[in-house]
Short mmCIF file of N, CA, C and O in Angstrom, two decimals:
data_model
loop_
_atom_site.label_atom_id
_atom_site.label_comp_id
_atom_site.label_asym_id
_atom_site.label_seq_id
_atom_site.Cartn_x
_atom_site.Cartn_y
_atom_site.Cartn_z
N MET A 18 1.28 -18.06 19.32
CA MET A 18 1.39 -17.98 18.04
C MET A 18 2.47 -17.61 17.43
O MET A 18 3.79 -16.93 17.57
N GLY A 19 2.75 -17.83 16.32
CA GLY A 19 3.94 -18.39 15.13
C GLY A 19 4.23 -17.01 14.88
O GLY A 19 4.35 -17.03 13.06
N TYR A 20 3.61 -15.85 14.57
CA TYR A 20 4.04 -15.23 14.60
C TYR A 20 4.89 -13.97 14.82
O TYR A 20 5.07 -12.76 14.22
N ALA A 21 6.19 -14.12 14.92
CA ALA A 21 6.72 -13.45 15.30
C ALA A 21 8.10 -13.06 13.97
O ALA A 21 9.59 -13.86 13.56
N VAL A 22 7.87 -11.74 13.21
CA VAL A 22 8.48 -10.77 12.11
C VAL A 22 9.60 -10.46 13.41
O VAL A 22 10.56 -9.64 12.32
N CYS A 23 9.05 -9.78 14.50
CA CYS A 23 10.43 -8.78 15.16
C CYS A 23 11.96 -9.38 14.87
O CYS A 23 12.30 -10.76 15.27
N PRO A 24 12.85 -8.43 15.02
CA PRO A 24 14.46 -9.02 15.09
C PRO A 24 14.19 -9.41 16.75
O PRO A 24 13.31 -8.99 17.94
N GLN A 25 15.32 -10.51 16.53
CA GLN A 25 15.61 -10.48 17.58
C GLN A 25 15.72 -9.77 19.23
O GLN A 25 16.45 -8.67 19.36
N GLY A 26 15.00 -10.30 20.44
CA GLY A 26 15.16 -9.30 21.52
C GLY A 26 13.98 -8.34 21.63
O GLY A 26 14.34 -7.46 22.45
N GLN A 27 13.07 -8.43 20.65
CA GLN A 27 11.98 -7.62 20.65
C GLN A 27 10.84 -8.74 20.25
O GLN A 27 9.90 -8.13 20.06
N ARG A 28 10.91 -9.66 22.19
CA ARG A 28 9.74 -9.69 22.51
C ARG A 28 8.72 -9.09 22.58
O ARG A 28 7.29 -9.56 22.69
N GLU A 29 8.81 -7.57 22.77
CA GLU A 29 7.79 -6.77 24.18
C GLU A 29 7.59 -6.72 22.79
O GLU A 29 5.97 -6.08 23.08
N LEU A 30 7.75 -6.39 21.58
CA LEU A 30 7.24 -5.09 20.64
C LEU A 30 6.71 -6.07 19.92
O LEU A 30 5.06 -6.21 19.12
N ALA A 31 6.90 -7.64 19.59
CA ALA A 31 5.98 -8.28 19.01
C ALA A 31 4.55 -8.82 19.23
O ALA A 31 3.73 -9.27 18.58
N ALA A 32 4.77 -8.73 21.02
CA ALA A 32 3.25 -8.95 21.41
C ALA A 32 2.51 -7.79 21.66
O ALA A 32 1.91 -8.10 21.06
N LEU A 33 3.34 -7.00 22.01
CA LEU A 33 2.55 -6.02 21.24
C LEU A 33 1.45 -6.10 20.13
O LEU A 33 -0.08 -5.46 19.98
N VAL A 34 1.91 -6.36 18.58
CA VAL A 34 1.50 -6.24 17.53
C VAL A 34 1.03 -7.13 17.59
O VAL A 34 0.28 -7.12 17.17
N ALA A 35 0.71 -8.31 17.48
CA ALA A 35 0.43 -9.56 17.86
C ALA A 35 -0.91 -9.18 18.81
O ALA A 35 -2.13 -9.74 18.68
N ARG A 36 -1.13 -8.37 19.95
CA ARG A 36 -2.78 -8.33 21.19
C ARG A 36 -3.01 -7.24 20.02
O ARG A 36 -4.42 -7.23 19.92
N ILE A 37 -2.42 -6.40 19.34
CA ILE A 37 -3.07 -4.74 18.41
C ILE A 37 -3.70 -5.64 17.16
O ILE A 37 -5.03 -5.56 16.33
N ASN A 38 -2.88 -6.75 16.10
CA ASN A 38 -3.45 -6.67 15.00
C ASN A 38 -2.27 -8.21 15.31
O ASN A 38 -1.75 -8.95 14.54
N GLY A 39 -2.87 -9.74 15.12
CA GLY A 39 -2.59 -11.12 15.08
C GLY A 39 -2.29 -11.33 14.36
O GLY A 39 -1.55 -12.20 13.83
N HIS A 40 -2.92 -11.28 12.86
CA HIS A 40 -2.93 -11.75 11.86
C HIS A 40 -1.48 -10.95 10.88
O HIS A 40 -1.89 -11.32 9.59
N TYR A 41 -1.19 -9.66 11.35
CA TYR A 41 -0.89 -8.85 10.79
C TYR A 41 -1.42 -8.56 9.07
O TYR A 41 -0.83 -8.55 8.39
N GLN A 42 -2.52 -7.80 9.27
CA GLN A 42 -3.18 -7.89 7.71
C GLN A 42 -3.26 -6.38 8.14
O GLN A 42 -3.81 -5.57 9.41
N ALA A 43 -3.73 -5.43 6.78
CA ALA A 43 -4.16 -4.22 6.51
C ALA A 43 -5.50 -3.91 6.55
O ALA A 43 -6.21 -4.52 6.59
N PRO A 44 -5.62 -3.26 6.88
CA PRO A 44 -7.12 -2.85 7.89
C PRO A 44 -8.07 -2.82 6.30
O PRO A 44 -7.28 -2.43 5.52
N PHE A 45 -8.97 -3.00 5.87
CA PHE A 45 -9.79 -3.39 5.02
C PHE A 45 -10.96 -1.99 5.06
O PHE A 45 -11.72 -2.16 6.13
N ASN A 46 -11.19 -0.50 4.21
CA ASN A 46 -11.99 -0.07 4.24
C ASN A 46 -12.86 -0.03 2.71
O ASN A 46 -12.17 0.97 1.84
N SER A 47 -13.50 -0.80 2.13
CA SER A 47 -14.79 -0.90 1.04
C SER A 47 -14.71 0.14 0.64
O SER A 47 -14.50 1.02 -0.52
N PRO A 48 -15.16 2.05 1.54
CA PRO A 48 -15.36 3.06 0.53
C PRO A 48 -14.33 3.52 -0.25
O PRO A 48 -14.29 3.86 -1.24
N VAL A 49 -12.87 3.45 0.71
CA VAL A 49 -11.73 3.78 0.55
C VAL A 49 -11.08 3.08 -0.89
O VAL A 49 -10.14 2.86 -1.71
N ASN A 50 -11.30 1.34 -0.59
CA ASN A 50 -10.01 0.38 -1.68
C ASN A 50 -11.23 0.51 -2.56
O ASN A 50 -10.33 0.17 -3.73
N MET A 51 -12.41 0.41 -2.83
CA MET A 51 -13.24 0.60 -4.19
C MET A 51 -12.13 1.61 -5.16
O MET A 51 -12.05 1.11 -6.70
N PRO A 52 -12.47 2.67 -5.27
CA PRO A 52 -11.95 3.83 -5.95
C PRO A 52 -10.32 3.09 -5.95
O PRO A 52 -9.25 3.50 -6.93
N THR A 53 -9.46 3.40 -4.97
CA THR A 53 -7.79 2.70 -5.13
C THR A 53 -7.81 2.06 -6.29
O THR A 53 -6.97 2.06 -6.74
N SER A 54 -8.95 0.79 -6.19
CA SER A 54 -8.60 -0.35 -7.26
C SER A 54 -8.67 0.16 -7.93
O SER A 54 -8.31 -0.48 -9.70
N SER A 55 -9.92 0.86 -8.62
CA SER A 55 -10.46 1.38 -9.51
C SER A 55 -9.19 3.02 -10.26
O SER A 55 -8.38 2.47 -11.71
N LEU A 56 -8.11 3.11 -9.72
CA LEU A 56 -7.28 3.65 -10.21
C LEU A 56 -6.48 2.88 -10.65
O LEU A 56 -5.47 3.12 -11.69
N ALA A 57 -6.27 1.72 -9.62
CA ALA A 57 -5.20 0.86 -10.61
C ALA A 57 -5.19 0.25 -11.54
O ALA A 57 -4.54 -0.22 -12.39
N ALA A 58 -6.62 -0.52 -11.36
CA ALA A 58 -7.57 -0.53 -13.64
C ALA A 58 -6.90 0.45 -14.13
O ALA A 58 -6.95 0.03 -15.04
N LEU A 59 -7.40 1.56 -13.44
CA LEU A 59 -6.94 2.51 -15.00
C LEU A 59 -5.34 2.47 -15.49
O LEU A 59 -5.06 2.51 -16.80
N ASP A 60 -4.76 2.55 -14.32
CA ASP A 60 -3.07 2.60 -14.56
C ASP A 60 -2.72 0.95 -15.54
O ASP A 60 -1.73 1.45 -16.75
N VAL A 61 -3.51 0.44 -15.27
CA VAL A 61 -2.96 -1.00 -15.48
C VAL A 61 -3.76 -0.87 -17.22
O VAL A 61 -3.19 -1.41 -18.02
N LEU A 62 -4.46 -0.42 -17.29
CA LEU A 62 -5.18 -0.67 -18.91
C LEU A 62 -4.48 0.49 -19.71
O LEU A 62 -4.08 0.29 -20.89
N HIS A 63 -4.38 2.05 -18.90
CA HIS A 63 -2.66 2.53 -19.43
C HIS A 63 -1.80 2.14 -20.03
O HIS A 63 -0.91 2.45 -21.45
N GLN A 64 -0.83 1.37 -18.92
CA GLN A 64 0.87 0.48 -19.49
C GLN A 64 0.18 -0.62 -20.87
O GLN A 64 0.92 -0.34 -21.35
N LEU A 65 -1.24 -1.24 -20.50
CA LEU A 65 -1.00 -2.52 -21.26
C LEU A 65 -1.92 -1.80 -22.78
O LEU A 65 -1.14 -2.36 -23.98
N GLY A 66 -2.60 -0.73 -22.99
CA GLY A 66 -3.36 -0.89 -23.80
C GLY A 66 -2.23 0.66 -24.20
O GLY A 66 -2.60 1.09 -25.85
N GLY A 67 -1.52 1.26 -24.10
CA GLY A 67 -0.72 2.04 -24.42
C GLY A 67 -0.49 3.07 -24.83
O GLY A 67 -0.55 4.11 -26.13
N PHE A 68 -2.05 3.86 -24.06
CA PHE A 68 -2.43 4.91 -24.09
C PHE A 68 -2.80 6.26 -22.94
O PHE A 68 -2.57 5.20 -22.12
N GLY A 69 -2.51 7.45 -23.06
CA GLY A 69 -2.35 8.20 -21.70
C GLY A 69 -0.52 6.92 -20.85
O GLY A 69 -0.20 5.90 -21.24
N ALA A 70 -0.53 8.18 -19.95
CA ALA A 70 1.12 7.10 -19.09
C ALA A 70 -0.36 7.48 -17.79
O ALA A 70 -1.05 7.69 -16.94
N PRO A 71 0.72 5.54 -17.20
CA PRO A 71 -0.20 6.07 -15.81
C PRO A 71 0.47 6.87 -15.11
O PRO A 71 1.35 6.88 -14.61
N ALA A 72 -1.45 7.04 -13.71
CA ALA A 72 -0.54 8.19 -12.82
C ALA A 72 0.22 7.49 -11.58
O ALA A 72 1.06 8.59 -11.45
N SER A 73 0.49 6.32 -11.81
CA SER A 73 1.64 5.67 -10.64
C SER A 73 2.84 5.73 -11.32
O SER A 73 3.56 5.18 -10.63
N LEU A 74 3.52 6.17 -12.54
CA LEU A 74 4.54 5.75 -13.18
C LEU A 74 6.02 6.62 -12.27
O LEU A 74 5.18 8.04 -12.64
N ASN A 75 6.39 6.16 -11.87
CA ASN A 75 7.58 6.86 -10.97
C ASN A 75 6.79 7.49 -9.99
O ASN A 75 7.43 8.43 -9.13
N HIS A 76 5.98 7.08 -9.42
CA HIS A 76 4.96 8.12 -8.32
C HIS A 76 3.99 7.35 -7.46
O HIS A 76 4.03 5.78 -7.66
N ARG A 77 4.06 7.32 -6.32
CA ARG A 77 3.19 6.51 -5.12
C ARG A 77 1.95 7.27 -4.80
O ARG A 77 2.22 8.16 -4.90
N VAL A 78 1.22 6.77 -5.04
CA VAL A 78 -0.14 7.54 -4.97
C VAL A 78 -0.92 6.83 -3.93
O VAL A 78 -1.36 5.86 -3.84
N GLY A 79 -2.02 7.84 -3.67
CA GLY A 79 -2.62 7.55 -1.76
C GLY A 79 -3.45 7.87 -1.63
O GLY A 79 -3.32 9.21 -2.73
N VAL A 80 -4.78 7.26 -1.55
CA VAL A 80 -6.04 8.43 -2.11
C VAL A 80 -5.86 9.08 -0.23
O VAL A 80 -6.10 7.58 0.61
N TRP A 81 -6.30 9.97 0.33
CA TRP A 81 -6.56 10.44 1.64
C TRP A 81 -8.43 9.98 1.79
O TRP A 81 -9.02 11.11 1.42
N SER A 82 -8.76 9.30 2.72
CA SER A 82 -10.56 9.32 2.47
C SER A 82 -10.97 10.46 3.42
O SER A 82 -12.05 10.54 3.12
N ASP A 83 -10.37 11.28 4.13
CA ASP A 83 -11.33 12.22 4.87
C ASP A 83 -11.49 13.52 4.08
O ASP A 83 -12.31 13.24 4.37
N ASP A 84 -10.96 13.51 2.96
CA ASP A 84 -11.68 14.85 2.04
C ASP A 84 -11.05 14.34 0.96
O ASP A 84 -11.67 15.34 -0.01
N LEU A 85 -10.90 13.20 0.83
CA LEU A 85 -10.92 12.06 -0.63
C LEU A 85 -10.05 12.97 -1.70
O LEU A 85 -10.55 13.40 -2.81
N THR A 86 -8.80 13.38 -1.56
CA THR A 86 -7.88 13.50 -2.25
C THR A 86 -6.72 12.72 -2.36
O THR A 86 -7.10 11.71 -1.63
N LEU A 87 -6.27 13.30 -3.37
CA LEU A 87 -4.85 12.04 -3.78
C LEU A 87 -3.53 12.68 -3.64
O LEU A 87 -3.37 14.53 -3.55
N ASP A 88 -2.54 11.91 -2.86
CA ASP A 88 -1.42 12.49 -2.58
C ASP A 88 -0.43 11.60 -3.44
O ASP A 88 -0.68 10.75 -3.82
N GLN A 89 1.00 12.19 -4.25
CA GLN A 89 1.33 11.25 -5.45
C GLN A 89 3.05 12.20 -4.49
O GLN A 89 3.65 13.38 -3.81
N GLN A 90 3.96 10.93 -4.03
CA GLN A 90 5.08 11.22 -3.72
C GLN A 90 6.33 10.11 -4.34
O GLN A 90 6.34 9.27 -5.45
N ALA A 91 7.30 11.00 -5.50
CA ALA A 91 8.07 10.88 -6.31
C ALA A 91 9.37 9.37 -5.57
O ALA A 91 9.09 8.98 -4.68
N ALA A 92 9.26 8.23 -6.33
CA ALA A 92 9.68 7.37 -6.42
C ALA A 92 10.47 6.66 -7.00
O ALA A 92 10.11 6.66 -8.69
N GLU A 93 11.86 6.38 -7.35
CA GLU A 93 12.56 5.62 -8.05
C GLU A 93 12.52 3.95 -8.41
O GLU A 93 11.98 3.51 -7.58
N ARG A 94 12.54 3.90 -9.68
CA ARG A 94 12.26 2.74 -9.88
C ARG A 94 13.68 1.91 -9.80
O ARG A 94 14.59 2.57 -9.63
N ASP A 95 13.68 0.87 -9.52
CA ASP A 95 14.80 -0.07 -8.69
C ASP A 95 14.97 -0.69 -10.22
O ASP A 95 14.68 -1.49 -11.15
N PRO A 96 16.37 -0.80 -9.74
CA PRO A 96 16.82 -0.83 -11.40
C PRO A 96 17.24 -2.29 -11.33
O PRO A 96 17.50 -3.35 -12.82
N ALA A 97 16.89 -2.84 -9.86
CA ALA A 97 17.30 -5.06 -10.02
C ALA A 97 15.66 -5.59 -10.29
O ALA A 97 15.55 -6.57 -11.17
N CYS A 98 14.64 -4.24 -10.62
CA CYS A 98 13.30 -4.72 -11.56
C CYS A 98 13.13 -4.98 -12.86
O CYS A 98 13.58 -4.42 -13.54
N ALA A 99 13.26 -6.31 -13.57
CA ALA A 99 12.48 -6.53 -15.62
C ALA A 99 11.39 -5.23 -15.45
O ALA A 99 11.71 -5.32 -16.92
N ALA A 100 10.56 -5.36 -14.87
CA ALA A 100 9.52 -5.11 -15.62
C ALA A 100 9.40 -3.51 -15.05
O ALA A 100 8.55 -2.48 -15.08
#
């Protein structure tokens, strides 16, 4: 397959990754993806509408599906990013 993205000399790792996930796709889990996309859409509305602060502003927000809790990690803004 033409999915060799591993560094040179890592053919064994590339073969293992291709065997596990040949198309390099993130797992899809609808029950988790739906509330996660809703939170992302709400952040977009907050940003564009100018009401409230987006929950993900300067944070990475994750959803733990085992107990339905949110996890936030501080993230710094990339100074090279115009947005």
